[in-house]
Amino acid sequence: MTTYKNCRIPFVVANWKINKLQGQVFDYLEKVNQQVPDSSVVETGIAAQDIFLADMVRETENSPIHVVAENVHWQDAGAYTGETSPRALADLGVTYVLIGHFERRKFFNETDATVNLKVMAALRNGLKPIVDIDEDMSVYTQSMEAQPAVAQVAAALAGVSVDQIRNVTIAYEPTWAIGSGEAASAQQAQKAAQLIRQTLAQLYSPSIAEKIRILYGGSVDINNAAQIMGQADIDGVLVGRAALDPEQFLSLVAIAQQTSSSQPAD
Ligand code: PGA
């Protein structure tokens, strides 16, 4: 476990949602751009509204920070007013895209089927999907197959090839923890991540599953991040509220760096 964890580069992703204005975007990037480590140490990403992505790509040109879209459509082009094409995102220089965030599923009727279409569209266009799994896994005593989260992982990844899966990151975000101020315990998060990794092992192979990053999201802050990221199967965090503040984002990145250089907890 230790060996494999060490070969997965930790990943810290801020999810700004729709909380920033243009001036704040520039201020934030100016504060963090040169302060994050190289991507070979900790990868960093910021997910923002589409209207800011072009500015962000330009502003992060000389920074290791990856620009992340919060959503994408599944068609490359066509008559889909108001949607964003994965081809256009890739062309712009966006690297990652969040797919199937709980808020998309809850407020915008995203389903496992549309999540899967979007994952395929992202991969087809060279974008790296961060696929959200929001099913609660706190009831852990059921058989693995009975877990809705297992079905959600399988549905999101249907048709994703062995070559493509290497470009996928999974984010486990229990619905009750998002924005609530009440994060899952490090043990709960680890159990869920372990179950997701077992599912990936069944869908692909154990050795491929060991190479795929699994993030935890839901009320992560500078007080709980070290414990959460210290878990054997957790390779980073997806952070909303705490990461709205550039200083806290940098602290979370520093915590990721520290935990990756120490032994993961079992
Ligand atoms: P939160 O949001 O950190 O504010 O709970 C996480 C997310 O929605 O990805």
Coordinates of N, CA, C and O in Angstrom, one line a residue, residues 4 7-8 162 165-166 197 200-202 204-212:
Y4 N 2.5 2.0 -3.4 CA 1.6 2.5 -4.4 C 1.2 3.9 -4.1 O 1.1 4.7 -5.0
C7 N 3.5 6.4 -5.3 CA 3.6 6.6 -6.8 C 2.4 7.4 -7.3 O 2.4 7.8 -8.5
R8 N 1.4 7.8 -6.4 CA 0.3 8.6 -6.9 C 0.6 10.0 -6.3 O 0.6 10.3 -5.1
V162 N -8.8 0.8 -20.7 CA -7.6 0.6 -19.8 C -6.7 1.8 -20.0 O -6.1 2.3 -19.1
I165 N -8.4 5.1 -18.6 CA -8.6 5.2 -17.1 C -7.4 5.9 -16.4 O -7.6 6.5 -15.3
R166 N -6.3 5.8 -17.0 CA -5.1 6.5 -16.3 C -5.3 8.0 -16.2 O -4.6 8.6 -15.4
R197 N -11.5 1.9 -4.7 CA -10.3 1.2 -5.4 C -10.6 -0.2 -5.7 O -10.1 -0.8 -6.7
L200 N -12.5 -0.4 -8.8 CA -11.6 -0.1 -9.9 C -10.8 -1.4 -10.3 O -10.6 -1.7 -11.4
A201 N -10.4 -2.1 -9.2 CA -9.6 -3.3 -9.4 C -10.5 -4.3 -10.1 O -10.0 -5.1 -11.0
Q202 N -11.8 -4.4 -9.8 CA -12.7 -5.4 -10.5 C -12.9 -4.9 -11.9 O -13.0 -5.8 -12.8
Y204 N -11.0 -3.0 -13.8 CA -9.8 -3.0 -14.6 C -8.8 -4.1 -14.1 O -9.0 -5.2 -14.5
S205 N -7.9 -3.7 -13.2 CA -7.1 -4.8 -12.6 C -6.5 -4.1 -11.3 O -6.5 -2.9 -11.2
P206 N -6.1 -5.0 -10.4 CA -5.6 -4.4 -9.2 C -4.4 -3.5 -9.4 O -4.3 -2.4 -8.8
S207 N -3.5 -3.8 -10.4 CA -2.4 -2.9 -10.6 C -2.8 -1.6 -11.2 O -2.2 -0.5 -10.8
I208 N -3.8 -1.6 -12.1 CA -4.3 -0.3 -12.6 C -5.0 0.5 -11.5 O -4.8 1.7 -11.3
A209 N -5.8 -0.2 -10.7 CA -6.5 0.5 -9.6 C -5.5 1.2 -8.7 O -5.9 2.3 -8.1
E210 N -4.4 0.6 -8.4 CA -3.4 1.2 -7.5 C -2.8 2.5 -8.1 O -2.2 3.3 -7.3
K211 N -3.0 2.7 -9.4 CA -2.4 3.9 -10.0 C -3.4 5.1 -10.1 O -3.0 6.2 -10.5
I212 N -4.6 4.8 -9.8 CA -5.7 5.8 -10.0 C -5.9 6.7 -8.7 O -6.0 6.1 -7.7

